[in-house]
């Protein structure tokens, strides 16, 4: 009888061990299955850009791994006074990544960002802040820094495609090198050039090309951040043109289109300056703040502008002096911030 009880006890213990082992094995299989069967991200990364020019750069770097929506694509729209619609707000809040310019130029965009959205700010990337010249896409240093930041951020969102994003970046860098070659070629055949502008939009581009900004300081101060030029400012600017002291006049078509009394005055002042420049035989070039529809990429847009400027500028055989240091960020009027 005792032997029978001992036998039953051993058999029961063995059965419990077997059941426990099977249970542990089943749990392990479930854990293993859950770890290996998690679905990989599929479909493109949803990216929203406040400005078309930065959106085009994201598309060049992201390729077929991104779906980009740009909020501002109209050259007549001023990003500083733009009011996003409900659909704009929804697109931004639902985006996987938001690319903004920053430096106070499009602050409405970052205010609408979703909790899980990755943010890229061109201004933060190059160390610019509100009050500095915000037209960063015209700076060769800013373009290179932002392109690299886009590639790195996309790689963090989708690590499996890191090598792809960096190949795309390398391809873009080749096209940007072509732009810089055009800038270098221009500088080698031009010297002591100066320009004046009705707006600070083209400051970085003109600085990269070696131009001196001769816009009257009083006019710059008055029109900074969308202000209005006084009669005295326009008179001083007109005298500069009459005496042919500059090589180019740069205007910003579409910068003042709201129809307000102030913008009407600005348009009248610009018309006066354009007429005077034409009378003095000074070339006038219009450079919009937003990328025009005719340009498919930021790179193409800048290349085309360089060609236009070159076609309207006399040449010299003496090399131009170096452009301002890339580390300095001018304020919105164009002068260097300290």
XYZ file of C-alpha atoms in Angstrom:
338
model
C 0.000 0.000 0.000
C 2.814 2.418 0.896
C 4.634 1.544 -2.333
C 1.469 2.321 -4.280
C 1.083 5.731 -2.619
C 4.735 6.607 -3.274
C 4.291 5.583 -6.927
C 1.182 7.761 -7.284
C 2.967 10.729 -5.663
C 5.928 10.414 -8.037
C 3.604 10.093 -11.052
C 1.615 13.174 -9.990
C 4.807 15.213 -9.500
C 6.110 14.167 -12.898
C 2.803 15.138 -14.502
C 2.876 18.589 -12.858
C 6.446 19.176 -14.075
C 5.424 18.210 -17.596
C 2.395 20.526 -17.532
C 4.521 23.393 -16.183
C 7.142 22.854 -18.868
C 4.509 22.856 -21.597
C 3.007 26.085 -20.199
C 6.385 27.836 -20.066
C 7.143 26.698 -23.614
C 3.776 27.996 -24.853
C 4.357 31.375 -23.180
C 7.805 31.608 -24.706
C 6.370 30.833 -28.125
C 3.717 33.515 -27.681
C 6.323 36.073 -26.556
C 8.589 35.152 -29.457
C 5.715 35.369 -31.913
C 4.608 38.765 -30.597
C 8.146 40.137 -30.882
C 8.793 38.913 -34.396
C 5.369 39.502 -35.883
C 5.049 43.239 -35.014
C 4.179 44.954 -38.293
C 6.884 47.144 -39.808
C 5.933 50.738 -40.699
C 4.335 50.859 -44.119
C 3.457 53.647 -46.487
C 5.239 56.980 -46.845
C 6.085 59.245 -43.912
C 3.530 62.067 -43.826
C 5.443 65.362 -43.879
C 3.962 68.856 -43.800
C 6.098 71.893 -44.635
C 5.033 75.457 -43.926
C 6.801 76.699 -47.081
C 6.984 75.192 -50.545
C 10.745 75.667 -50.822
C 11.483 73.587 -47.722
C 8.836 71.080 -48.795
C 10.633 70.577 -52.104
C 13.865 69.904 -50.225
C 12.144 67.275 -48.058
C 10.865 65.611 -51.232
C 14.361 65.537 -52.724
C 15.812 63.908 -49.593
C 12.852 61.668 -48.718
C 12.103 60.414 -52.224
C 9.451 57.701 -52.366
C 9.527 57.294 -48.574
C 7.700 60.573 -47.923
C 4.433 62.232 -48.820
C 4.915 65.994 -48.591
C 2.260 68.682 -48.277
C 3.363 72.331 -48.415
C 1.042 74.938 -46.922
C 2.338 78.075 -48.683
C 2.957 77.782 -52.423
C 1.585 81.132 -53.619
C 4.199 83.817 -54.313
C 1.703 86.553 -53.398
C 1.295 85.269 -49.818
C 3.277 86.736 -46.937
C 4.053 83.939 -44.476
C 4.270 86.387 -41.571
C 0.621 87.420 -41.878
C -0.789 84.125 -43.182
C -3.748 82.663 -41.292
C -4.005 78.854 -41.617
C -7.357 77.289 -42.416
C -8.966 74.463 -40.487
C -7.696 71.943 -43.039
C -4.182 73.399 -42.702
C -4.353 72.957 -38.946
C -5.577 69.382 -39.273
C -2.804 68.491 -41.738
C -0.132 69.895 -39.428
C -1.444 68.233 -36.262
C -1.702 64.824 -37.972
C 1.709 64.942 -39.649
C 4.493 62.557 -38.778
C 6.981 65.371 -39.397
C 6.635 69.152 -39.609
C 9.246 71.339 -41.316
C 9.133 75.059 -40.536
C 11.363 78.016 -41.337
C 11.329 79.602 -37.897
C 12.934 82.929 -36.905
C 9.427 84.368 -36.450
C 8.573 83.958 -40.127
C 5.935 81.201 -39.850
C 5.250 80.887 -36.123
C 1.630 79.908 -36.846
C 2.843 76.500 -38.084
C 4.728 75.325 -34.994
C 1.792 76.363 -32.781
C -0.357 73.704 -34.476
C 2.061 70.782 -34.159
C 0.771 67.438 -32.834
C 2.180 65.779 -29.707
C 3.929 62.980 -31.604
C 5.038 65.044 -34.611
C 8.779 65.396 -35.268
C 9.714 69.076 -35.738
C 12.487 70.426 -37.959
C 13.154 74.178 -37.783
C 15.534 75.663 -40.336
C 16.234 78.564 -37.979
C 17.092 76.257 -35.061
C 19.362 74.244 -37.337
C 21.525 77.269 -38.191
C 21.123 79.194 -34.934
C 18.878 81.984 -36.228
C 16.246 83.586 -34.015
C 13.350 86.005 -34.308
C 14.628 89.374 -35.506
C 17.272 87.814 -37.748
C 16.783 87.790 -41.511
C 14.374 84.835 -41.960
C 14.898 84.128 -45.678
C 17.228 81.227 -44.880
C 16.531 79.174 -48.009
C 18.652 81.643 -49.998
C 21.730 80.882 -47.869
C 23.991 78.109 -49.179
C 25.076 77.240 -45.632
C 21.479 77.014 -44.419
C 20.439 74.804 -47.340
C 23.244 72.344 -46.625
C 22.549 72.250 -42.881
C 18.798 71.795 -43.275
C 19.226 69.054 -45.911
C 21.471 67.102 -43.533
C 19.019 67.614 -40.656
C 16.153 66.323 -42.826
C 18.101 63.166 -43.734
C 18.996 62.509 -40.081
C 15.452 63.100 -38.831
C 13.897 60.867 -41.489
C 16.416 58.162 -40.586
C 15.290 58.311 -36.952
C 11.629 58.072 -37.925
C 12.336 55.141 -40.260
C 15.700 53.538 -39.344
C 15.284 50.735 -41.911
C 15.627 53.328 -44.709
C 18.616 55.221 -43.291
C 20.936 54.192 -46.124
C 18.303 55.249 -48.669
C 17.908 58.714 -47.125
C 21.655 59.228 -47.094
C 21.942 58.200 -50.737
C 19.232 60.743 -51.529
C 21.158 63.344 -49.529
C 24.338 62.574 -51.482
C 22.458 63.039 -54.752
C 21.090 66.378 -53.548
C 24.551 67.479 -52.413
C 25.819 66.974 -55.963
C 23.161 69.338 -57.293
C 23.921 71.860 -54.545
C 27.615 71.639 -55.450
C 26.630 72.687 -58.961
C 24.879 75.737 -57.512
C 27.937 76.630 -55.466
C 30.104 76.254 -58.581
C 27.876 78.835 -60.269
C 28.314 81.139 -57.277
C 32.103 80.701 -57.403
C 32.196 81.297 -61.164
C 30.187 84.502 -60.731
C 32.511 85.747 -57.992
C 35.576 85.134 -60.169
C 34.264 87.300 -62.987
C 32.719 90.127 -60.975
C 34.017 92.544 -58.367
C 32.933 95.567 -56.346
C 29.274 95.039 -57.175
C 26.516 96.636 -55.136
C 22.759 96.400 -55.093
C 19.795 97.948 -53.332
C 16.535 96.210 -52.503
C 12.982 97.169 -51.654
C 12.886 94.199 -49.257
C 15.504 92.068 -47.465
C 14.351 88.818 -49.129
C 17.436 88.269 -51.313
C 20.073 89.309 -48.764
C 21.682 85.867 -48.282
C 21.778 85.116 -51.999
C 23.359 88.456 -52.846
C 25.877 88.095 -50.012
C 26.878 84.631 -51.262
C 27.457 86.164 -54.699
C 29.708 88.845 -53.210
C 27.422 91.851 -53.615
C 27.502 94.793 -51.203
C 24.091 95.855 -49.902
C 23.831 99.615 -50.592
C 20.164 99.987 -49.614
C 19.801 103.209 -47.575
C 19.823 102.346 -43.868
C 16.857 104.598 -43.115
C 14.790 102.746 -45.718
C 15.844 99.397 -44.243
C 14.874 100.443 -40.738
C 11.489 101.757 -41.855
C 10.542 98.678 -43.884
C 11.906 96.093 -41.447
C 9.250 93.531 -40.488
C 6.780 94.893 -43.016
C 6.886 98.543 -41.996
C 6.240 101.494 -44.309
C 8.909 103.664 -45.950
C 8.582 107.393 -45.322
C 8.685 110.060 -48.003
C 12.198 110.933 -46.826
C 13.272 107.292 -47.130
C 12.016 107.057 -50.711
C 13.689 110.358 -51.593
C 17.061 109.125 -50.316
C 16.633 105.829 -52.188
C 15.686 107.695 -55.382
C 18.834 109.843 -55.142
C 20.924 106.676 -54.942
C 19.373 105.465 -58.176
C 19.669 108.832 -59.929
C 23.407 108.880 -59.245
C 23.729 105.263 -60.536
C 25.570 104.133 -57.415
C 24.331 100.559 -57.619
C 24.518 97.786 -60.204
C 21.139 96.161 -59.539
C 17.786 96.948 -57.966
C 16.081 93.956 -56.344
C 12.306 94.017 -55.838
C 10.042 91.451 -54.178
C 6.941 90.882 -56.341
C 3.910 89.843 -54.336
C 5.313 91.027 -51.011
C 2.523 93.566 -50.459
C -0.731 92.304 -51.897
C -3.277 92.691 -49.120
C -4.700 95.971 -50.417
C -4.393 97.834 -47.112
C -3.579 101.526 -47.131
C -0.092 100.801 -45.842
C 0.615 98.220 -48.542
C -0.745 100.578 -51.197
C 1.828 103.135 -50.059
C 4.537 100.449 -50.222
C 3.514 99.502 -53.750
C 3.546 103.147 -54.823
C 7.005 103.617 -53.307
C 8.311 100.513 -55.060
C 6.831 101.649 -58.378
C 8.589 104.976 -57.992
C 11.918 103.265 -57.307
C 11.522 100.853 -60.222
C 10.727 103.704 -62.610
C 13.745 105.662 -61.421
C 16.033 102.636 -61.803
C 14.819 102.024 -65.330
C 15.307 105.702 -66.183
C 18.885 105.476 -64.850
C 19.591 102.317 -66.836
C 19.907 100.134 -63.737
C 18.677 96.529 -64.198
C 15.695 95.532 -62.047
C 15.246 91.920 -60.928
C 12.222 90.604 -59.055
C 12.873 87.844 -56.487
C 9.804 86.436 -54.750
C 9.839 85.258 -51.153
C 8.030 81.999 -51.986
C 9.175 79.512 -54.616
C 7.337 80.096 -57.917
C 5.408 77.346 -59.716
C 7.937 77.382 -62.568
C 10.605 75.956 -60.225
C 10.249 72.285 -59.343
C 12.954 72.330 -56.645
C 14.681 74.808 -54.362
C 17.959 73.973 -56.104
C 16.575 74.827 -59.545
C 15.054 78.054 -58.258
C 18.359 79.300 -56.821
C 20.273 78.234 -59.938
C 17.822 80.134 -62.154
C 18.097 83.262 -60.006
C 21.894 83.172 -60.203
C 21.647 82.926 -63.979
C 19.252 85.884 -64.114
C 21.489 88.001 -61.902
C 24.538 87.085 -63.975
C 22.772 87.990 -67.220
C 21.956 91.439 -65.820
C 25.366 92.245 -64.346
C 28.483 93.568 -66.077
C 31.606 91.403 -65.802
C 35.146 92.105 -64.643
C 38.344 90.073 -64.924
C 39.315 90.650 -61.309
C 38.158 88.231 -58.616
C 35.577 89.496 -56.178
C 36.341 89.788 -52.454
C 35.061 86.996 -50.186
C 31.429 87.175 -49.090
C 30.511 87.714 -45.412
C 31.281 84.911 -42.959
C 28.667 82.156 -43.021
C 28.435 82.083 -39.219
C 26.937 85.571 -38.985
C 23.178 85.917 -39.205
C 21.903 89.343 -40.343
C 18.831 90.891 -38.843
C 15.717 91.264 -40.927
C 16.821 94.570 -42.411
C 19.918 92.848 -43.779
C 22.602 94.270 -41.464
C 24.653 91.881 -39.343
C 23.416 91.045 -35.850
C 26.000 91.053 -33.084
